Coordinates of C-alpha atoms (C1' of nucleotides) in Angstrom, one line a residue:
Chain C
M1 CA 13.6 -12.6 -22.1
P2 CA 15.3 -9.4 -20.8
Q3 CA 12.6 -8.5 -18.4
K4 CA 14.7 -8.5 -15.3
D5 CA 16.6 -5.3 -16.2
I6 CA 17.1 -3.2 -13.1
Q7 CA 17.7 -0.3 -15.4
S8 CA 14.0 0.2 -15.9
L9 CA 13.2 0.5 -12.3
K10 CA 12.1 3.9 -11.2
I11 CA 11.5 4.8 -7.6
Y12 CA 9.8 7.9 -6.2
N13 CA 12.3 9.7 -4.0
T14 CA 10.8 11.9 -1.3
L15 CA 14.0 13.9 -1.3
S16 CA 13.5 15.1 -4.9
G17 CA 9.8 14.7 -5.1
S18 CA 10.0 12.8 -8.3
K19 CA 10.6 9.3 -9.7
E20 CA 14.2 8.6 -10.3
P21 CA 16.0 5.7 -12.1
F22 CA 17.2 3.3 -9.5
S23 CA 20.8 2.0 -9.6
P24 CA 22.3 0.2 -6.6
I25 CA 25.3 1.7 -4.9
H26 CA 27.0 -1.7 -4.6
E27 CA 27.4 -4.2 -7.4
D28 CA 26.3 -7.1 -5.4
Y29 CA 23.6 -6.0 -3.1
I30 CA 20.9 -3.4 -2.3
G31 CA 20.8 -2.0 1.2
M32 CA 17.4 -1.1 2.5
Y33 CA 16.5 0.2 5.9
V34 CA 12.9 0.4 7.1
C35 CA 11.7 1.9 10.4
G36 CA 10.0 -0.8 12.4
P37 CA 7.4 -0.7 15.2
T38 CA 7.7 0.5 18.7
L39 CA 6.6 -2.5 20.8
Y40 CA 4.6 -1.0 23.5
S41 CA 1.4 -2.5 22.1
E42 CA 0.2 -4.8 19.4
P43 CA 0.7 -3.3 15.9
H44 CA -2.6 -2.5 14.2
M45 CA -3.6 -2.9 10.6
G46 CA -2.4 0.6 9.7
N47 CA 1.1 -0.3 11.0
M48 CA 0.9 -3.5 9.0
R49 CA 0.1 -1.7 5.8
T50 CA 3.5 0.0 5.9
F51 CA 5.3 -3.3 6.5
I52 CA 3.3 -5.0 3.8
N53 CA 4.2 -2.3 1.4
F54 CA 7.9 -2.6 2.1
D55 CA 7.5 -6.3 1.9
L56 CA 6.3 -5.8 -1.6
V57 CA 9.3 -3.7 -2.4
Y58 CA 11.6 -6.3 -0.9
R59 CA 10.0 -9.1 -2.8
Y60 CA 10.1 -7.3 -6.1
L61 CA 13.8 -6.5 -5.7
L62 CA 14.4 -10.1 -4.9
H63 CA 12.3 -11.1 -7.9
L64 CA 14.6 -9.0 -10.1
G65 CA 17.4 -11.1 -8.9
F66 CA 19.0 -8.9 -6.4
K67 CA 20.5 -9.7 -3.1
V68 CA 19.0 -7.3 -0.6
K69 CA 20.2 -6.5 2.8
Y70 CA 16.9 -5.6 4.4
V71 CA 17.2 -4.1 7.9
R72 CA 14.1 -3.3 9.9
N73 CA 14.6 -2.3 13.5
I74 CA 12.6 -3.0 16.5
T75 CA 12.2 -0.1 18.9
D76 CA 12.3 -1.6 22.4
A77 CA 13.2 1.6 24.2
G78 CA 10.5 4.1 24.9
H79 CA 11.4 7.7 24.2
V80 CA 10.5 11.0 25.9
T81 CA 11.4 13.4 23.2
N82 CA 8.6 15.9 23.5
S83 CA 9.0 18.8 25.9
A84 CA 5.2 19.1 26.2
G85 CA 5.2 18.0 29.8
Q86 CA 4.7 14.3 29.3
Q87 CA 7.4 12.6 31.3
E88 CA 6.6 9.1 30.6
D89 CA 7.9 7.0 27.7
S90 CA 5.5 4.7 25.9
I91 CA 7.1 1.4 26.9
G92 CA 7.5 2.5 30.5
K93 CA 3.9 3.6 30.6
A94 CA 2.7 0.3 29.2
A95 CA 4.9 -1.6 31.7
R96 CA 3.4 0.3 34.6
L97 CA -0.2 -0.3 33.3
E98 CA 0.3 -4.0 32.7
Q99 CA 2.5 -4.3 35.8
L100 CA 5.3 -5.8 33.9
Q101 CA 8.9 -5.0 33.3
P102 CA 9.7 -3.0 30.1
L103 CA 11.5 -6.0 28.6
E104 CA 8.5 -8.2 29.3
I105 CA 6.3 -5.7 27.4
V106 CA 8.7 -5.6 24.5
Y107 CA 9.0 -9.3 24.4
K108 CA 5.3 -9.9 24.6
Y109 CA 4.5 -7.7 21.7
N110 CA 7.4 -8.8 19.7
V111 CA 6.0 -12.3 19.8
R112 CA 2.7 -11.0 18.6
F113 CA 4.4 -9.0 15.9
Q114 CA 6.5 -11.9 14.7
N115 CA 3.3 -14.0 14.6
L116 CA 1.5 -11.4 12.5
Q117 CA 4.4 -11.4 10.0
Q118 CA 3.9 -15.1 9.6
I119 CA 0.1 -14.8 9.2
Y120 CA 0.4 -12.0 6.7
N121 CA 3.1 -13.8 4.8
L122 CA 5.8 -11.1 5.3
L123 CA 9.3 -12.2 4.4
P124 CA 11.5 -11.8 7.4
P125 CA 14.1 -9.0 7.0
T126 CA 17.7 -9.9 6.8
I127 CA 18.2 -8.4 10.3
E128 CA 15.9 -7.1 12.9
P129 CA 18.1 -5.3 15.3
T130 CA 16.9 -3.7 18.5
A131 CA 17.5 -0.3 19.9
T132 CA 18.5 -1.5 23.3
G133 CA 21.1 -3.8 21.7
H134 CA 22.8 -0.8 20.2
I135 CA 23.2 1.7 23.0
Q136 CA 26.9 1.8 22.7
E137 CA 26.7 2.5 19.0
Q138 CA 24.3 5.3 19.6
I139 CA 26.5 6.8 22.2
E140 CA 29.4 6.7 19.8
I141 CA 27.5 8.5 17.1
I142 CA 26.4 11.2 19.6
E143 CA 30.1 11.7 20.5
K144 CA 31.0 12.1 16.9
I145 CA 28.2 14.6 16.4
M146 CA 29.4 16.5 19.5
A147 CA 33.0 16.4 18.3
N148 CA 31.9 17.9 15.0
G149 CA 30.2 20.7 16.9
Y150 CA 26.6 19.9 16.1
A151 CA 25.5 18.9 19.6
Y152 CA 25.8 20.2 23.1
E153 CA 25.3 18.9 26.6
V154 CA 23.0 20.5 29.1
N155 CA 22.5 19.0 32.6
G156 CA 23.1 15.4 31.6
S157 CA 21.2 15.6 28.3
V158 CA 22.5 16.1 24.9
Y159 CA 20.8 18.0 22.1
F160 CA 21.3 18.3 18.5
D161 CA 22.3 21.9 17.6
V162 CA 20.0 22.7 14.6
K163 CA 21.0 26.3 14.4
T164 CA 24.7 25.5 14.0
Y165 CA 23.9 22.6 11.7
M166 CA 21.9 24.9 9.4
K167 CA 24.9 27.1 8.7
S168 CA 26.4 24.3 6.6
H169 CA 23.5 22.0 5.9
D170 CA 20.0 22.1 4.7
Y171 CA 17.8 21.1 7.6
G172 CA 14.4 20.4 6.1
A173 CA 15.6 19.0 2.8
L174 CA 13.4 16.0 3.1
S175 CA 10.2 17.4 4.6
G176 CA 10.4 20.7 2.9
R177 CA 10.2 22.6 6.2
K178 CA 11.9 25.9 6.7
V179 CA 13.1 26.3 10.2
G180 CA 12.8 30.0 10.1
E181 CA 9.1 29.7 9.4
L182 CA 8.7 26.7 11.6
E183 CA 9.4 28.8 14.7
N184 CA 6.2 30.8 14.3
E185 CA 4.1 28.0 12.9
T186 CA 4.8 25.5 15.6
R187 CA 2.0 24.9 18.1
E188 CA 2.2 26.6 21.4
L189 CA 2.8 23.4 23.3
N190 CA 6.4 23.2 22.1
S191 CA 8.3 24.8 24.9
Q192 CA 12.0 25.2 24.6
G193 CA 13.1 23.9 28.0
E194 CA 16.8 23.2 28.2
K195 CA 17.2 23.5 24.5
R196 CA 19.0 26.5 23.0
F197 CA 16.7 26.5 20.1
F198 CA 13.2 25.3 19.8
A199 CA 14.0 23.0 16.9
D200 CA 16.9 21.2 18.7
F201 CA 16.1 17.6 19.5
A202 CA 17.3 15.2 22.1
L203 CA 20.1 12.8 21.3
W204 CA 20.4 11.7 24.9
K205 CA 18.0 12.4 27.7
K206 CA 18.9 12.4 31.3
A207 CA 17.1 9.8 33.4
N208 CA 14.2 10.9 35.5
E209 CA 12.8 9.1 38.6
K210 CA 10.0 7.5 36.5
D211 CA 12.3 5.8 34.0
M212 CA 12.3 2.1 34.1
Q213 CA 15.0 1.7 31.5
I214 CA 18.3 3.5 32.2
W215 CA 21.7 3.3 30.6
R216 CA 25.1 4.6 31.5
S217 CA 26.7 7.2 29.2
P218 CA 29.5 9.8 29.3
W219 CA 26.8 12.3 30.3
G220 CA 25.4 10.3 33.1
D221 CA 22.5 7.9 33.4
G222 CA 19.8 8.3 30.9
N223 CA 18.3 7.0 27.6
P224 CA 18.8 7.7 24.0
G225 CA 16.7 10.0 21.9
W226 CA 14.2 8.7 19.5
H227 CA 16.0 9.3 16.2
I228 CA 19.5 8.2 17.1
E229 CA 18.7 4.5 17.2
C230 CA 17.9 4.3 13.5
T231 CA 21.1 6.2 12.6
A232 CA 23.1 3.8 14.7
M233 CA 21.6 0.6 13.3
S234 CA 21.4 1.6 9.7
T235 CA 25.0 2.8 9.8
K236 CA 26.2 -0.3 11.5
Y237 CA 24.5 -2.8 9.2
L238 CA 24.4 -1.0 5.9
G239 CA 27.2 1.5 6.1
D240 CA 27.4 5.3 5.9
T241 CA 25.3 5.4 2.7
F242 CA 22.9 2.9 1.5
D243 CA 20.3 2.6 -1.2
I244 CA 16.8 2.9 0.3
H245 CA 15.4 4.2 3.5
G246 CA 11.7 3.6 4.1
G247 CA 9.0 4.2 6.6
G248 CA 5.6 5.4 7.2
L249 CA 4.7 8.9 5.9
D250 CA 4.1 10.1 9.4
L251 CA 7.8 9.5 10.2
K252 CA 9.0 11.9 7.5
F253 CA 9.1 14.7 10.0
P254 CA 10.7 15.0 12.4
H255 CA 12.1 11.5 12.6
H256 CA 13.6 11.0 9.1
E257 CA 14.6 14.7 8.9
D258 CA 16.5 14.2 12.1
E259 CA 18.1 11.0 11.0
I260 CA 19.5 12.9 8.0
A261 CA 20.9 15.6 10.3
Q262 CA 22.4 13.0 12.6
S263 CA 24.2 11.2 9.7
C264 CA 25.4 14.4 8.1
G265 CA 26.4 15.6 11.6
S266 CA 28.5 12.5 12.3
T267 CA 29.7 11.0 9.0
G268 CA 29.4 14.1 6.9
H269 CA 26.9 12.8 4.4
A270 CA 23.3 11.7 4.1
P271 CA 22.5 8.1 4.9
A272 CA 20.3 7.0 2.0
K273 CA 20.0 7.8 -1.7
F274 CA 16.3 7.0 -1.9
W275 CA 13.7 7.9 0.8
M276 CA 10.5 6.0 0.4
H277 CA 7.3 6.8 2.3
A278 CA 4.3 4.6 2.5
N279 CA 1.0 6.3 3.0
M280 CA -1.5 5.8 5.7
L281 CA -4.4 3.4 6.0
N282 CA -7.7 5.2 6.6
V283 CA -10.9 4.3 8.1
N284 CA -13.8 6.4 7.0
G285 CA -11.4 8.9 5.5
K286 CA -9.3 9.3 8.6
K287 CA -5.9 7.9 9.5
M288 CA -6.1 4.8 11.5
S289 CA -4.6 5.5 14.9
K290 CA -4.7 4.5 18.4
S291 CA -5.7 7.9 19.7
L292 CA -8.8 8.1 17.5
G293 CA -9.7 4.5 18.4
N294 CA -10.6 3.7 14.8
F295 CA -8.1 0.9 14.6
F296 CA -8.4 -2.8 14.5
L297 CA -5.9 -5.5 15.0
P298 CA -4.6 -7.6 12.1
Q299 CA -5.6 -10.7 14.2
E300 CA -9.1 -9.5 14.6
I301 CA -9.8 -9.2 10.9
V302 CA -8.6 -12.7 10.3
E303 CA -10.6 -14.1 13.1
G304 CA -13.7 -12.0 12.3
T305 CA -13.9 -10.6 15.8
T306 CA -13.8 -6.9 15.0
S307 CA -17.1 -5.2 15.4
L308 CA -16.6 -3.1 12.3
F309 CA -17.0 -6.0 9.9
D310 CA -19.5 -8.8 10.1
K311 CA -17.3 -11.5 8.7
A312 CA -13.7 -12.7 8.7
Y313 CA -11.2 -12.1 5.9
T314 CA -8.1 -14.1 5.1
P315 CA -4.7 -12.5 5.2
N316 CA -4.5 -13.1 1.5
V317 CA -7.6 -10.9 0.9
L318 CA -6.1 -8.1 3.1
R319 CA -2.8 -8.3 1.3
F320 CA -4.5 -8.2 -2.1
F321 CA -6.7 -5.4 -1.0
M322 CA -3.7 -3.4 0.0
M323 CA -1.8 -4.2 -3.2
Q324 CA -4.8 -2.8 -5.2
S325 CA -3.8 0.7 -4.2
H326 CA -0.5 2.3 -4.7
Y327 CA 1.8 2.5 -1.7
R328 CA 2.0 6.3 -1.9
S329 CA -1.8 6.8 -1.8
T330 CA -4.0 6.7 1.2
L331 CA -6.2 3.7 1.3
D332 CA -9.7 3.5 2.7
L333 CA -10.6 0.3 4.4
T334 CA -14.3 -0.6 4.1
Q335 CA -16.2 -3.8 4.2
E336 CA -17.5 -3.3 0.7
A337 CA -13.9 -2.8 -0.6
L338 CA -12.8 -6.0 1.2
N339 CA -15.6 -8.0 -0.3
A340 CA -14.6 -6.7 -3.8
S341 CA -11.0 -7.8 -3.2
E342 CA -12.1 -11.1 -1.9
K343 CA -14.0 -11.9 -5.1
G344 CA -11.4 -10.5 -7.4
L345 CA -8.7 -12.5 -5.7
A346 CA -10.7 -15.6 -6.1
R347 CA -11.0 -15.0 -9.8
L348 CA -7.3 -14.5 -10.1
T349 CA -6.2 -17.6 -8.3
E350 CA -8.8 -19.5 -10.2
A351 CA -7.2 -18.4 -13.5
I352 CA -3.9 -19.8 -12.4
K353 CA -5.4 -23.2 -11.7
T354 CA -7.2 -23.0 -15.1
L355 CA -4.0 -22.2 -16.9
E356 CA -2.3 -25.2 -15.4
K357 CA -4.9 -27.5 -16.9
I358 CA -5.2 -25.8 -20.3
S359 CA -4.0 -27.7 -23.3
A360 CA -1.5 -26.1 -25.6
S361 CA -1.9 -25.4 -29.3
N362 CA 0.4 -24.9 -32.3
E363 CA 0.3 -21.2 -32.0
S364 CA -0.7 -18.4 -29.6
S365 CA -3.5 -16.2 -30.7
F366 CA -2.2 -13.3 -28.6
D367 CA 1.1 -11.8 -27.6
V368 CA 2.0 -13.5 -24.4
E369 CA 5.4 -11.9 -24.1
S370 CA 3.9 -8.4 -24.2
S371 CA 1.4 -9.4 -21.5
V372 CA 4.4 -10.5 -19.3
R373 CA 6.2 -7.3 -20.2
E374 CA 3.2 -5.4 -18.7
F375 CA 3.8 -7.0 -15.4
Y376 CA 7.3 -5.8 -15.2
D377 CA 6.5 -2.4 -16.6
A378 CA 4.0 -1.9 -13.9
M379 CA 6.3 -2.8 -11.0
N380 CA 9.2 -0.9 -12.6
D381 CA 7.2 2.2 -12.4
D382 CA 7.6 2.9 -8.7
F383 CA 6.2 -0.5 -7.6
N384 CA 2.8 0.1 -9.2
A385 CA 1.0 -3.0 -7.9
P386 CA -2.5 -1.8 -8.9
I387 CA -1.4 -1.7 -12.5
L388 CA 0.2 -5.0 -12.1
I389 CA -3.0 -6.5 -10.8
A390 CA -5.0 -4.9 -13.7
S391 CA -2.6 -6.6 -16.1
L392 CA -3.0 -9.9 -14.3
F393 CA -6.7 -9.6 -14.6
D394 CA -6.3 -9.0 -18.3
A395 CA -4.2 -12.1 -18.6
S396 CA -6.9 -14.0 -16.7
K397 CA -9.4 -13.0 -19.2
K398 CA -7.2 -14.5 -21.9
I399 CA -6.8 -17.7 -20.0
N400 CA -10.5 -18.1 -19.6
S401 CA -10.9 -17.5 -23.3
I402 CA -8.4 -20.2 -24.1
R403 CA -10.3 -22.5 -21.9
D404 CA -13.4 -21.7 -23.8
G405 CA -11.7 -22.3 -27.1
K406 CA -11.7 -18.7 -28.2
E407 CA -8.0 -18.1 -27.8
T408 CA -5.0 -20.4 -28.2
I409 CA -1.6 -20.7 -26.6
T410 CA 1.6 -22.6 -27.4
A411 CA 3.2 -24.9 -24.8
K412 CA 6.1 -22.6 -24.6
D413 CA 4.0 -19.5 -24.0
K414 CA 1.9 -21.3 -21.5
E415 CA 4.9 -22.2 -19.5
L416 CA 6.1 -18.6 -19.7
L417 CA 2.8 -17.1 -18.7
L418 CA 2.3 -19.6 -15.9
S419 CA 5.7 -19.1 -14.3
E420 CA 5.5 -15.3 -14.6
M421 CA 1.9 -15.1 -13.2
K422 CA 2.8 -17.4 -10.4
G423 CA 6.0 -15.4 -9.8
F424 CA 4.1 -12.1 -9.6
I425 CA 1.1 -13.4 -7.6
L426 CA 2.9 -15.6 -5.2
D427 CA 6.5 -14.2 -4.9
V428 CA 5.9 -10.5 -5.6
L429 CA 2.5 -9.9 -4.2
G430 CA 3.0 -12.4 -1.5
I431 CA -0.4 -14.1 -2.1
T432 CA -0.6 -17.8 -1.1
L433 CA -2.7 -20.3 -2.9
E434 CA -4.6 -21.7 0.0
G435 CA -5.5 -25.3 -0.2
T436 CA -8.4 -26.5 -2.1
Q437 CA -7.1 -29.9 -2.9
N438 CA -5.4 -30.1 0.5
D439 CA -6.9 -33.4 1.3
N440 CA -5.9 -36.1 -1.0
R441 CA -8.6 -38.4 0.2
L442 CA -11.3 -35.9 -0.8
Q443 CA -10.6 -35.9 -4.5
P444 CA -11.7 -39.5 -5.1
V445 CA -14.8 -39.0 -3.0
M446 CA -15.7 -35.9 -5.0
D447 CA -15.1 -37.8 -8.2
L448 CA -17.5 -40.4 -7.1
V449 CA -20.1 -37.8 -5.9
L450 CA -20.0 -35.8 -9.1
E451 CA -20.2 -39.0 -11.1
L452 CA -23.4 -39.9 -9.3
R453 CA -24.7 -36.5 -9.9
Q454 CA -23.8 -36.7 -13.6
Q455 CA -25.8 -39.9 -13.8
A456 CA -28.8 -38.3 -12.2
R457 CA -28.5 -35.4 -14.6
S458 CA -28.4 -37.7 -17.6
N459 CA -31.6 -39.3 -16.3
K460 CA -33.1 -35.7 -15.9
D461 CA -33.4 -36.5 -12.2
W462 CA -33.0 -32.9 -11.2
G463 CA -34.1 -33.6 -7.6
T464 CA -31.2 -35.8 -6.9
S465 CA -28.8 -33.6 -8.9
D466 CA -29.8 -30.5 -7.0
L467 CA -29.8 -32.4 -3.7
I468 CA -26.2 -33.2 -4.2
R469 CA -25.3 -29.7 -5.3
D470 CA -27.0 -28.1 -2.3
G471 CA -25.6 -30.6 0.1
L472 CA -22.1 -29.8 -1.1
K473 CA -22.8 -26.1 -0.9
N474 CA -23.6 -26.5 2.7
A475 CA -20.3 -28.2 3.1
G476 CA -18.6 -25.2 1.5
I477 CA -18.0 -26.9 -1.8
I478 CA -19.1 -25.1 -4.9
V479 CA -20.0 -27.2 -7.9
K480 CA -19.2 -25.6 -11.3
D481 CA -20.7 -27.2 -14.4
G482 CA -18.6 -26.6 -17.4
K483 CA -19.2 -27.5 -21.1
D484 CA -17.7 -30.9 -20.9
S485 CA -17.1 -31.6 -17.3
T486 CA -17.9 -30.5 -13.8
S487 CA -15.4 -29.1 -11.4
W488 CA -15.6 -28.0 -7.8
K489 CA -13.8 -25.9 -5.3
Chain H
rG1 C1' -2.4 29.2 12.8
rG2 C1' 1.8 27.3 9.3
rU3 C1' 3.6 23.7 5.6
rC4 C1' 2.2 19.9 2.4
rU5 C1' -1.1 16.4 -0.1
rC6 C1' -5.5 15.1 -2.2
rG7 C1' -10.7 15.7 -4.4
rU8 C1' -12.0 10.3 -10.7
rG9 C1' -18.3 7.0 -12.4
rG10 C1' -22.9 3.1 -7.0
rC11 C1' -18.1 1.5 -4.1
rC12 C1' -12.7 0.7 -4.1
rG13 C1' -8.9 2.4 -7.1
rA14 C1' -5.0 3.4 -11.4
rG15 C1' -3.9 7.2 -14.9
rU16 C1' -0.2 13.9 -15.2
rG17 C1' -1.5 17.1 -22.1
rG18 C1' -4.1 14.2 -27.4
rC19 C1' -6.6 6.0 -28.6
rU20 C1' -6.2 4.1 -21.3
rU21 C1' -14.0 2.2 -23.1
rA22 C1' -7.4 1.3 -16.7
rG23 C1' -8.7 -2.8 -13.4
rG24 C1' -11.7 -5.0 -9.4
rC25 C1' -16.7 -5.2 -7.1
rA26 C1' -21.8 -4.0 -7.8
rC27 C1' -25.8 -3.4 -11.4
rC28 C1' -28.4 -4.4 -16.4
rG29 C1' -28.7 -7.3 -21.0
rG30 C1' -26.9 -11.6 -23.8
rU31 C1' -24.4 -16.6 -24.7
rC32 C1' -24.0 -21.1 -22.1
rU33 C1' -27.0 -24.3 -18.6
rG34 C1' -32.5 -28.6 -17.0
rC35 C1' -32.2 -24.5 -13.4
rA36 C1' -28.4 -22.0 -10.9
rA37 C1' -23.3 -20.9 -10.1
rA38 C1' -18.9 -20.2 -12.8
rA39 C1' -17.1 -18.5 -17.4
rC40 C1' -17.5 -15.5 -21.8
rC41 C1' -19.5 -11.2 -24.7
rG42 C1' -21.8 -6.4 -24.4
rG43 C1' -23.7 -2.1 -21.6
rU44 C1' -24.7 1.9 -17.9
rU45 C1' -22.7 5.9 -14.3
rA46 C1' -16.5 10.1 -14.2
rC47 C1' -12.7 13.2 -13.8
rA48 C1' -15.3 18.9 -6.9
rG49 C1' -16.6 24.1 -9.0
rC50 C1' -15.1 28.5 -11.7
rG51 C1' -11.6 30.9 -14.8
rG52 C1' -6.9 30.7 -17.6
rU53 C1' -2.8 28.5 -20.8
rU54 C1' -3.0 25.2 -25.2
rC55 C1' -4.8 23.2 -31.6
rG56 C1' -6.2 20.0 -27.5
rA57 C1' -6.5 18.9 -20.2
rA58 C1' -8.9 14.5 -15.5
rU59 C1' -3.7 15.7 -16.4
rC60 C1' -0.4 22.5 -16.4
rC61 C1' -1.6 27.6 -13.8
rG62 C1' -4.9 30.7 -10.6
rC63 C1' -9.0 31.1 -7.4
rU64 C1' -13.2 28.9 -4.6
rC65 C1' -15.2 24.9 -1.8
rG66 C1' -14.2 20.2 0.6
rA67 C1' -11.1 16.3 2.8
rG68 C1' -6.7 14.6 4.9
rA69 C1' -1.5 14.4 6.8
rC70 C1' 2.4 16.8 9.4
rC71 C1' 4.0 20.7 12.9
rU72 C1' 3.3 16.3 19.7
rC73 C1' 4.3 9.6 20.3
rC74 C1' 2.7 7.6 15.7
rA75 C1' 3.6 2.8 10.2

RNA sequence: GGUCUCGUGGCCGAGUGGCUUAGGCACCGGUCUGCAAAACCGGUUACAGCGGUUCGAAUCCGCUCGAGACCUCCA
């Protein structure tokens, strides 16, 4: 079947504001760069949403048979890019508060982050480079930008010269901002300081007495600007131009806009063909954020220790919940919605197990290939996982009907449907089928117990029958009486 | 204040001009069952408001109201 045609894949490109047909720059691989976390604290669920969404993108590209170079950085250098009077970088601040060295902070939270990736079943990127491991590369790019006349040094700091850049480039192409208007619109806190122009941004910042991390540079001791690390690492590992650059929507401006400026200012062309932005996770309609305090940690939800919910949810449920909305939409996280996902997911995974046991017929009573086609169509349309899931539910209905003898399926179609459903649920959506028959010793015991119950039922001994059912229920085992047999889970 | 996005039925959430009864959850009825659960079948509640374009709009345009994001570290 010709499902795996990359030609059909369309991706929404923030640059153009529309879905564009995707074709890789290189024959043999796709290059994708995603902005990773700044490790001054543990990532919250909102952060995870972005990483889960790009995990979906990564997984689908792999599913289509592509080799993907997936680079996601780790920001382990704090940045003081605002001139609003705050003189402390995020990591330095955390280090002071926790009385640790900056590297200890970074290491501590990186361990947590790596652990979360495991828990939430994120595939590890091909490379996870760190900012501090690429200081030299950053310096070299800054030098190139200066040599091209798009940056200037003031008092040991280097700034990107937006005004000069604008003469030959379109600053604001990504975010749609017009610098001319920006000047008046910007909030009053934005003071100009050393900068020649208010919109200029730091490429290198001279060290101050509070800095706990300092590097040497041609301009003296200091630390790199916020945006330059991504330019350095994406260029180093993916080349001057690569296929996809992703990140959270809140990074669109100024971070990604400035990345484009830095690349154009150094190599002469924009870094990525496609810019993808994942939308925010909301709580009660508002963006989950540290400052609002409306966040919870991915670990807390799994452990059921967050005060916002009265029960725990598995990482599978969280993933499934997130996949049920499109990555470019905001998503509201509520207990009711999580409960709905939990039940829906159970039905879906149950359908797979049912399909495995179903017996085949001489012919299929419905068009299995077109069902499978729907899976691909959904994902080819800008990774529309909600549509994919709807199609999977439709397929589940068919499966249940087959089991009930109302539909039929051939052995060949069954094999196709099973492998594709598993492929999409397990490999693409990243759901794991968590163990039901994990204990081999339990099955014979259950067979025995259910046999005894069946005997009681034959004798119309409902007391014994229900005693067994209720007892199992207390042990977390649900008994399901079918037409011919009884199953459990 | 500026720029942008969004406003779908009880909840979550797809859908951008003309059968999507999208899908999930909830609820109601039915089949099945000793009863229940599960499963299956059927059903209920919608496109913020007003006006315009069109043969026809949830979908395009304008206005009003409301919400959010960005402009400052942010996934």
